[in-house]
mmCIF file of C-alpha atoms and ligand atoms in Angstrom:
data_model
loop_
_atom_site.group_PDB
_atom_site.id
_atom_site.type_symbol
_atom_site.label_atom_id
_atom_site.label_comp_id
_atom_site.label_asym_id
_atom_site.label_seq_id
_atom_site.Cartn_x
_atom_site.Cartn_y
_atom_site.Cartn_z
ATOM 1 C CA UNK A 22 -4.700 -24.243 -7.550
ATOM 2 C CA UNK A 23 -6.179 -21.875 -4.994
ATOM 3 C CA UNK A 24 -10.172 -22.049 -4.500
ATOM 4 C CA UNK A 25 -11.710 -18.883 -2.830
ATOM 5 C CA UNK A 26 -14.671 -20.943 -1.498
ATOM 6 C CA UNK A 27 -17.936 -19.331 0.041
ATOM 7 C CA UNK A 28 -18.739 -21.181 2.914
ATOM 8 C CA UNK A 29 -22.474 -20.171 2.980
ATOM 9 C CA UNK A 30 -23.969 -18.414 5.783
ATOM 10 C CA UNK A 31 -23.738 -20.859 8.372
ATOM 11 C CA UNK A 32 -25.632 -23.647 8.640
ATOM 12 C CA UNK A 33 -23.267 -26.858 6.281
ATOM 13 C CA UNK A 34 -26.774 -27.456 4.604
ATOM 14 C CA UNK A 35 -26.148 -24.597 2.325
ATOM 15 C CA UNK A 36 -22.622 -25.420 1.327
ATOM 16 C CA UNK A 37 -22.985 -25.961 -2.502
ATOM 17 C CA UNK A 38 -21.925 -29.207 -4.016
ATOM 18 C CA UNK A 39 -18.865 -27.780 -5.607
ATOM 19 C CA UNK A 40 -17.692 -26.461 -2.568
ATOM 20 C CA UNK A 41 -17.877 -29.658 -0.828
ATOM 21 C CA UNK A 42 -15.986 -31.162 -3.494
ATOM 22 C CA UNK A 43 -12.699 -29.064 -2.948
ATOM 23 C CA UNK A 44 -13.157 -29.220 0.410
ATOM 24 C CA UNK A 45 -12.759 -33.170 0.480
ATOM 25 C CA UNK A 46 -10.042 -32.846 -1.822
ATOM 26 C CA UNK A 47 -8.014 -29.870 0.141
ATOM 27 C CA UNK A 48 -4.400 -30.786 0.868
ATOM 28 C CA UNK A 49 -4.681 -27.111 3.301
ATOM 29 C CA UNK A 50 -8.094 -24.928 4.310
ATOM 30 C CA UNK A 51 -7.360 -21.298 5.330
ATOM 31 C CA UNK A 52 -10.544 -20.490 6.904
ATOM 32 C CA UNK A 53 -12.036 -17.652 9.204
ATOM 33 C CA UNK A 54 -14.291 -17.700 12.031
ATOM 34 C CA UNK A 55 -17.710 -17.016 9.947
ATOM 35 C CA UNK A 56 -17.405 -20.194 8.134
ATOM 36 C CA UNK A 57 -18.927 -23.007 10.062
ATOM 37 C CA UNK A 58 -16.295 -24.947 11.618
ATOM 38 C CA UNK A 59 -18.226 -28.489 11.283
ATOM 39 C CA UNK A 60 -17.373 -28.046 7.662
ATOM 40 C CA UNK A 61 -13.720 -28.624 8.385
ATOM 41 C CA UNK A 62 -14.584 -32.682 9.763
ATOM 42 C CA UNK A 63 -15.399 -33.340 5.552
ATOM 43 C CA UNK A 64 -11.754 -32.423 5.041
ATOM 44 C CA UNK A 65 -9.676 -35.336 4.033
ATOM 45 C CA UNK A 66 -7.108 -37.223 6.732
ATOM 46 C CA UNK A 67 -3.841 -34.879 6.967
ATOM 47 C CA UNK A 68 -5.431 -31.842 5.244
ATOM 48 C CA UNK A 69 -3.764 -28.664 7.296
ATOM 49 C CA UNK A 70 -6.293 -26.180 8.530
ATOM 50 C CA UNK A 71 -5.158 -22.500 9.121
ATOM 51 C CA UNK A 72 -7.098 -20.338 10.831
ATOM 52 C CA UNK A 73 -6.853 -16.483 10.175
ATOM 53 C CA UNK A 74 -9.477 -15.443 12.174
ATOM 54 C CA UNK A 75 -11.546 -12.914 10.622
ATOM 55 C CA UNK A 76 -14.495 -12.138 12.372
ATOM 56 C CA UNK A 77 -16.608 -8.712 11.632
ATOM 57 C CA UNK A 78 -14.475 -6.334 10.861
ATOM 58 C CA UNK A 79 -11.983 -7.280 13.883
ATOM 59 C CA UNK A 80 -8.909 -8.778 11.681
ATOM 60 C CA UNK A 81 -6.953 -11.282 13.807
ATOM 61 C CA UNK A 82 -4.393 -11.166 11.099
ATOM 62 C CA UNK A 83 -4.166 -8.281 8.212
ATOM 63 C CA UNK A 84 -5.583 -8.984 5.148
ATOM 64 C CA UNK A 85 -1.523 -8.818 3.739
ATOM 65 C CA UNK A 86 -1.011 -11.523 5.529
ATOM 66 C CA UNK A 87 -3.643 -13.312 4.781
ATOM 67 C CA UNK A 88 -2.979 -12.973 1.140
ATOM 68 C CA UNK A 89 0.490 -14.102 2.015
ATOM 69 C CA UNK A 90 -0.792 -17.213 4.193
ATOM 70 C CA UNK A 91 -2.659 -18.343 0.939
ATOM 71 C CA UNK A 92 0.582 -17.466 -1.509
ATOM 72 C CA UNK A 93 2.914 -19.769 0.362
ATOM 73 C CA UNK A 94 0.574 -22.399 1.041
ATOM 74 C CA UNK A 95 -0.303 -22.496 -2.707
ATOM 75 C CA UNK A 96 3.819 -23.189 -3.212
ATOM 76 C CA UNK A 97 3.579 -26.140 -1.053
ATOM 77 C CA UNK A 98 0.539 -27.509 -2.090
ATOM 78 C CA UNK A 99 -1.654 -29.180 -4.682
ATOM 79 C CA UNK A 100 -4.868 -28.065 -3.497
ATOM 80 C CA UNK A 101 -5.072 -25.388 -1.787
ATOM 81 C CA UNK A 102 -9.216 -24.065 -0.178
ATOM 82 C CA UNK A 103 -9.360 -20.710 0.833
ATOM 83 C CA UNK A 104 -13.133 -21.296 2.895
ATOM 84 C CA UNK A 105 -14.419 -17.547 3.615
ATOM 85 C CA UNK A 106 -18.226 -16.694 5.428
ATOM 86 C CA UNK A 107 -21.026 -16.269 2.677
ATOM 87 C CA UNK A 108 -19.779 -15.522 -0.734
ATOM 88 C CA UNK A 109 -16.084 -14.715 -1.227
ATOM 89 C CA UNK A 110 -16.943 -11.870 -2.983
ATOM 90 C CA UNK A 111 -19.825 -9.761 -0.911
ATOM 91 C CA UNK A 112 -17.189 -7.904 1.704
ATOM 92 C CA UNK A 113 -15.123 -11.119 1.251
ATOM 93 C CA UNK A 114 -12.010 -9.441 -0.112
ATOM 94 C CA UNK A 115 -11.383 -12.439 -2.396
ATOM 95 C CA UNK A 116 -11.191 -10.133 -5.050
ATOM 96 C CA UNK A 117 -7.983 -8.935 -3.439
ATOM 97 C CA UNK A 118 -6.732 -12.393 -2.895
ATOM 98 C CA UNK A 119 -7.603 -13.329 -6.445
ATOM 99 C CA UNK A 120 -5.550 -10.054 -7.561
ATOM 100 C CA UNK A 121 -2.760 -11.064 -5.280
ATOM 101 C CA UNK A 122 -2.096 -14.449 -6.650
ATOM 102 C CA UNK A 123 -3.064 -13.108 -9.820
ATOM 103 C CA UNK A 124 0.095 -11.419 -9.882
ATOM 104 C CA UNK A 125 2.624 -13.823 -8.527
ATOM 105 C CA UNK A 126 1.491 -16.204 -11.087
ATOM 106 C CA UNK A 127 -0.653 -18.473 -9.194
ATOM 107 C CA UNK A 128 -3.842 -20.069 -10.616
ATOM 108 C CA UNK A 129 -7.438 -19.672 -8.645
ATOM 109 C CA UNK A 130 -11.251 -20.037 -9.012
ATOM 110 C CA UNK A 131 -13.914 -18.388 -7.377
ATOM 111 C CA UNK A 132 -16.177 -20.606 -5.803
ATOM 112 C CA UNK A 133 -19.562 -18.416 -4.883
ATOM 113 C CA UNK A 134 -20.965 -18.953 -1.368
ATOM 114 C CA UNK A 135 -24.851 -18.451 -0.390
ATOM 115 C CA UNK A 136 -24.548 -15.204 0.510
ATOM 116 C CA UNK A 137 -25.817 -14.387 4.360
ATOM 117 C CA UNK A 138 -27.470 -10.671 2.654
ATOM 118 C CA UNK A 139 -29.879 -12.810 0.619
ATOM 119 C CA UNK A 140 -30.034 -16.032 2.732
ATOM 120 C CA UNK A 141 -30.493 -14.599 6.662
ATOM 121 C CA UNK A 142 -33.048 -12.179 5.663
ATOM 122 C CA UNK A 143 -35.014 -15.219 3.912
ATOM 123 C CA UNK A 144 -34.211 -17.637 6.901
ATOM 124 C CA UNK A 145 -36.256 -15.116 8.877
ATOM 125 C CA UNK A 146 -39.057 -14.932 6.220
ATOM 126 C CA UNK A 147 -37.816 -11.597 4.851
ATOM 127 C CA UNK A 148 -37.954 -11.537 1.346
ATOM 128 C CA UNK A 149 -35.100 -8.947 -0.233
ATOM 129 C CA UNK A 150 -37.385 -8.002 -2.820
ATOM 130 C CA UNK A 151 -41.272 -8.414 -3.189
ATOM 131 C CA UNK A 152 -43.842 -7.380 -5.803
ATOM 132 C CA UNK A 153 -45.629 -4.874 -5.078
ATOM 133 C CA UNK A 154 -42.939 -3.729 -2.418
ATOM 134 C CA UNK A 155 -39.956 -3.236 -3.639
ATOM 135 C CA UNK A 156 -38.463 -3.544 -6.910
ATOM 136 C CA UNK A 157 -34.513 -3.929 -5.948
ATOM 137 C CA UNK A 158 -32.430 -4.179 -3.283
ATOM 138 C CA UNK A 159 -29.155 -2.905 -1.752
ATOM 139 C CA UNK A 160 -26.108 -4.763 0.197
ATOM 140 C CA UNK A 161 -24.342 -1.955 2.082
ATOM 141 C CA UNK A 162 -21.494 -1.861 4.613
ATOM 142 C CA UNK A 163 -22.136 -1.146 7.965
ATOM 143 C CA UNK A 164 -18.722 -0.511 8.628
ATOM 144 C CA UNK A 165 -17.741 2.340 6.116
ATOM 145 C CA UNK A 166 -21.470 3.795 8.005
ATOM 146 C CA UNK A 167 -19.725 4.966 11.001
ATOM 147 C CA UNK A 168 -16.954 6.288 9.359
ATOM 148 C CA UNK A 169 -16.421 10.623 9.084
ATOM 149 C CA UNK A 170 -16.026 10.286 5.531
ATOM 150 C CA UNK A 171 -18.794 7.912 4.691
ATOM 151 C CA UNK A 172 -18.500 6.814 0.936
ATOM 152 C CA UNK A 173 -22.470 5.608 1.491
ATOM 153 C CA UNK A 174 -24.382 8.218 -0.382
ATOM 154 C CA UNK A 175 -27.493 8.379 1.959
ATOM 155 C CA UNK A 176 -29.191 10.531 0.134
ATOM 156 C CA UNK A 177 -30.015 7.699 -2.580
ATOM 157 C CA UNK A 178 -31.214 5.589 0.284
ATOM 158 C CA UNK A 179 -34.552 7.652 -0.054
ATOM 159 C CA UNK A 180 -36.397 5.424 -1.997
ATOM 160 C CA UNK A 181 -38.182 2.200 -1.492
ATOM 161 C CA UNK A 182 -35.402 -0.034 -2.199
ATOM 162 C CA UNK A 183 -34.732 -2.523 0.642
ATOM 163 C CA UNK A 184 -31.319 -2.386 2.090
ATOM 164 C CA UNK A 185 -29.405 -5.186 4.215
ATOM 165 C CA UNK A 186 -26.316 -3.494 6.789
ATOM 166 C CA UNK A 187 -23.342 -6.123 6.978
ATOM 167 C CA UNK A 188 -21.099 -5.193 9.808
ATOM 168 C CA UNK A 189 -23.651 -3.034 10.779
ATOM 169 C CA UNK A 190 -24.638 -3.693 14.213
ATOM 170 C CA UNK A 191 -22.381 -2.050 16.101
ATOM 171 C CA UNK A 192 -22.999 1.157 14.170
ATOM 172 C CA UNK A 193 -26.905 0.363 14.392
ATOM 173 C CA UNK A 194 -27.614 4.033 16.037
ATOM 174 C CA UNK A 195 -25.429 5.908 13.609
ATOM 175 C CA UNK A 196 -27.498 3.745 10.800
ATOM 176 C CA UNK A 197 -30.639 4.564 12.525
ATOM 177 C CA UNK A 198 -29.919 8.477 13.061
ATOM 178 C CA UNK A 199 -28.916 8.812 8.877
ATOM 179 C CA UNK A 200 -32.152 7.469 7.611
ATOM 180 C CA UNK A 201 -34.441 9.382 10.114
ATOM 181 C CA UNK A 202 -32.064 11.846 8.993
ATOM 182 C CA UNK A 203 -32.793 11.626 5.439
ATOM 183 C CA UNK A 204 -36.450 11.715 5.589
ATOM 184 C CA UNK A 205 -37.582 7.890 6.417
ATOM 185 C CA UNK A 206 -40.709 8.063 8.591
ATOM 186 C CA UNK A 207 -40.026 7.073 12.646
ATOM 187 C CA UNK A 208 -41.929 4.214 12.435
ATOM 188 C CA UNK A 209 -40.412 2.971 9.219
ATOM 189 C CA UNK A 210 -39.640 -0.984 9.489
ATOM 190 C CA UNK A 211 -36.648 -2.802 10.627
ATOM 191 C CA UNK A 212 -34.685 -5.630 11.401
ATOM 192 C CA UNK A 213 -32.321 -7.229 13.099
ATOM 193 C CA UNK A 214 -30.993 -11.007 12.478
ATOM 194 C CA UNK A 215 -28.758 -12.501 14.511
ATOM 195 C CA UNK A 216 -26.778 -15.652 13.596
ATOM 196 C CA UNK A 217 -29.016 -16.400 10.918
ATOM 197 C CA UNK A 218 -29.267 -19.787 9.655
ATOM 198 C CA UNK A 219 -27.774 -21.338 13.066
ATOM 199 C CA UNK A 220 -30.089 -23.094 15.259
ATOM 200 C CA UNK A 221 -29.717 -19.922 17.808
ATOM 201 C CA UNK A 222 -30.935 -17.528 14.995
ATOM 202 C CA UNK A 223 -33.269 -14.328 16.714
ATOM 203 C CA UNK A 224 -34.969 -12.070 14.615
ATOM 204 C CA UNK A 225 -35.855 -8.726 16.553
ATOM 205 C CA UNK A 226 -38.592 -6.640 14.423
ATOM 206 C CA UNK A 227 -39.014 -2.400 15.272
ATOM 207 C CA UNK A 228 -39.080 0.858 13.770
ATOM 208 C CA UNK A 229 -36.537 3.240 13.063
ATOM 209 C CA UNK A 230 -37.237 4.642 16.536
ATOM 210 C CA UNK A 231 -37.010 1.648 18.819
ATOM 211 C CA UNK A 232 -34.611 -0.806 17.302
ATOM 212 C CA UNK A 233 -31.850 0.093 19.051
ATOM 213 C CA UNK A 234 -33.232 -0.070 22.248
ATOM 214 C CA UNK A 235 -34.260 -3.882 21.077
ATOM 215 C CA UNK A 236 -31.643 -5.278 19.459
ATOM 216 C CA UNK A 237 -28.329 -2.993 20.343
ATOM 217 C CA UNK A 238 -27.295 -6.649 23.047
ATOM 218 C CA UNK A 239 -27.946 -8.921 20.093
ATOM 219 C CA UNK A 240 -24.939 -11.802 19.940
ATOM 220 C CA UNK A 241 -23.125 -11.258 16.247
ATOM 221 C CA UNK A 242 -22.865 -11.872 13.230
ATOM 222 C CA UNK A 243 -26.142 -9.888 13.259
ATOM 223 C CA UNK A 244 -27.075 -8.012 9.515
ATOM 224 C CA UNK A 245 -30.156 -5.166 9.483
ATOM 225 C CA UNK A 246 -32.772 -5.001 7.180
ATOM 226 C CA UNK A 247 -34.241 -1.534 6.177
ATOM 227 C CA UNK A 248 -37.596 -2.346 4.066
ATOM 228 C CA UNK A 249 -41.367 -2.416 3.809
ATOM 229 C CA UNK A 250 -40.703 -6.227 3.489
ATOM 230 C CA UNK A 251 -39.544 -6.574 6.853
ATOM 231 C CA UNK A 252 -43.558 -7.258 7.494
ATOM 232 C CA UNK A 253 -43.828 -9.370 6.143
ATOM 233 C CA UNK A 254 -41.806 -11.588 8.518
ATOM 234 C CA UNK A 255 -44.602 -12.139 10.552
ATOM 235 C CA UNK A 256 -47.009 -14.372 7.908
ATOM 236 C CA UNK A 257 -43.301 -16.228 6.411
ATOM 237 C CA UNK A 258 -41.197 -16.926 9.161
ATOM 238 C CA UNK A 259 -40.687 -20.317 8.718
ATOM 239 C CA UNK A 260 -37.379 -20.944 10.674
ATOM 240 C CA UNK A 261 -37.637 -19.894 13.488
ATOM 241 C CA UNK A 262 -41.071 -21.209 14.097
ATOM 242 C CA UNK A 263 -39.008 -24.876 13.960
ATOM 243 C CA UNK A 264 -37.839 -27.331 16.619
ATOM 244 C CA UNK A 265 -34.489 -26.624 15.699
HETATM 245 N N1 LIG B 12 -19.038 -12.661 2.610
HETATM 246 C C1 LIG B 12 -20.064 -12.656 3.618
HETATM 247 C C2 LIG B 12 -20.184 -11.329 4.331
HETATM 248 C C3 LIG B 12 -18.925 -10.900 5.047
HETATM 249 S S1 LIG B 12 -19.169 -9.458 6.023
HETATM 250 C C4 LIG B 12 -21.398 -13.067 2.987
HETATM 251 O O1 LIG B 12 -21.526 -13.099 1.761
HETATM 252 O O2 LIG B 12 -22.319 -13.395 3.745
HETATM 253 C C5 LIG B 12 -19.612 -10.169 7.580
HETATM 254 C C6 LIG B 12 -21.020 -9.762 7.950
HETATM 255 O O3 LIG B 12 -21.955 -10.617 7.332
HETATM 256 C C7 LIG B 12 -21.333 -9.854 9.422
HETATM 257 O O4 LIG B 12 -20.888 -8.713 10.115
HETATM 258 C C8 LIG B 12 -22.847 -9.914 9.403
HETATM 259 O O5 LIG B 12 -23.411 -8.643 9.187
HETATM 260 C C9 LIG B 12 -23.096 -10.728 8.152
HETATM 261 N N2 LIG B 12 -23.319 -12.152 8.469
HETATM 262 C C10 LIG B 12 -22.576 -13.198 8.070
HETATM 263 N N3 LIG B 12 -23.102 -14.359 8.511
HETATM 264 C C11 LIG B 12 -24.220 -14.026 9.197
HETATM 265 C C12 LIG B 12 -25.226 -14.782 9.886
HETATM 266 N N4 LIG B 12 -25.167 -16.107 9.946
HETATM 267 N N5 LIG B 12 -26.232 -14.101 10.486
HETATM 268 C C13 LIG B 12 -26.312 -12.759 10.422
HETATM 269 N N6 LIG B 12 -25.401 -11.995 9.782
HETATM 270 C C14 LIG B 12 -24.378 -12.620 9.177
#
């Protein structure tokens, strides 16, 4: 049995129950650099741990190989934990690990993660959606941003909705440039949240105009939030307001 775990966003506290429970019982753990690496000492004596580094969108090993890694390791094991950042499924690609064993004939579970879009954001007293605010949100991909043939239909992105870049800070300008470009006011709010949920988390607050100036030297993972409801950081930051 393969479990595509979600390793939550980065602090162990909010590893779910279930979670823990495969992860004690793990004969191997393929795991990648956004999943807390303290979570590996619950592991069980003689559990293998293989490490195939993903971090951002810099693969250390392609994701073939990856689902490869977990296809052999599920022929020589019992219990096999695939432990991936945040949920397995938001930019995980455990759907494409689930499809690969899927068709080799090996069994899996999904085991969802706290997701960093929903969590980091709330660590730093941004709430993803608020009455009166906003009435949905959006999880986009700060990666496919940058790209020529962007498959993000900005023009959609004119509405109140409040939207959380993954993989986005490295792009931040291009972000930036695309909603100014689409009609979002200069001093429209934004943020940027580094290593959210780790005792080192930084929130840096701006407008569309000055963010990248403030938060371009930010350590990653880092997400951006687009939203009216980035103000209201200021009244329910909690977190960071903590001896930590
Ligand atoms: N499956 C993951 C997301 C994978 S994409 C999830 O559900 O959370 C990786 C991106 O997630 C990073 O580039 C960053 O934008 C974001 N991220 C993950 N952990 C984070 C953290 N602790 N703080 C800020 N951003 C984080």
């Amino acid at each position: 049995m393969v479990y595509l775990t979600g390793a939550g966003p980065g602090s162990i506290d909010l590893l779910t129950i279930k979670a823990l429970r495969v992860i004690r019982e793990a004969d191997v753990i393929i795991y990648d650099r956004l999943a807390n690496p303290d979570i590996l000492a619950e592991a069980k004596d003689g559990c293998e741990f293989i490490y195939v580094g993903k971090a951002d969108s810099h693969h250390t090993l392609p994701q073939e190989e990856i689902n490869e890694t977990i296809y052999q390791a599920a022929l020589k094991y019992e219990n096999v934990v695939r432990l991936k950042g945040g949920d397995p499924l938001v930019f995980g690609r455990g759907g494409e690990e689930g499809l690969y064993l899927k068709e080799r004939g090996v069994k899996f579970e999904f085991i969802p993660g706290v997701t960093s879009a929903i969590a980091v954001p709330e660590y730093a007293g941004i709430p993803v959606t608020h009455r009166g605010i906003t009435v949905s949100f959006r999880v986009v991909t700060g990666h496919e941003a940058a790209k020529e043939k962007s498959q993000i239909p900005w023009e959609n992105y004119k509405s109140d909705d409040t939207i959380v870049f993954l993989m986005g800070l490295h792009r931040l300008k291009f972000i930036v440039e695309k909603l100014l470009e689409i009609g979002k006011p200069k001093d429209f709010p934004i943020a940027v949240i580094s290593k959210g949920t780790w005792p080192d988390e930084q929130t840096v607050i701006g407008t569309l105009e000055d963010i990248y100036e403030r938060a371009k030297d930010l350590p990653t993972p880092a997400l951006i939030v687009v939203g009216k409801v980035v103000e209201l950081h200021e009244q329910l930051s909690w977190f960071e307001k903590k001896d930590r």
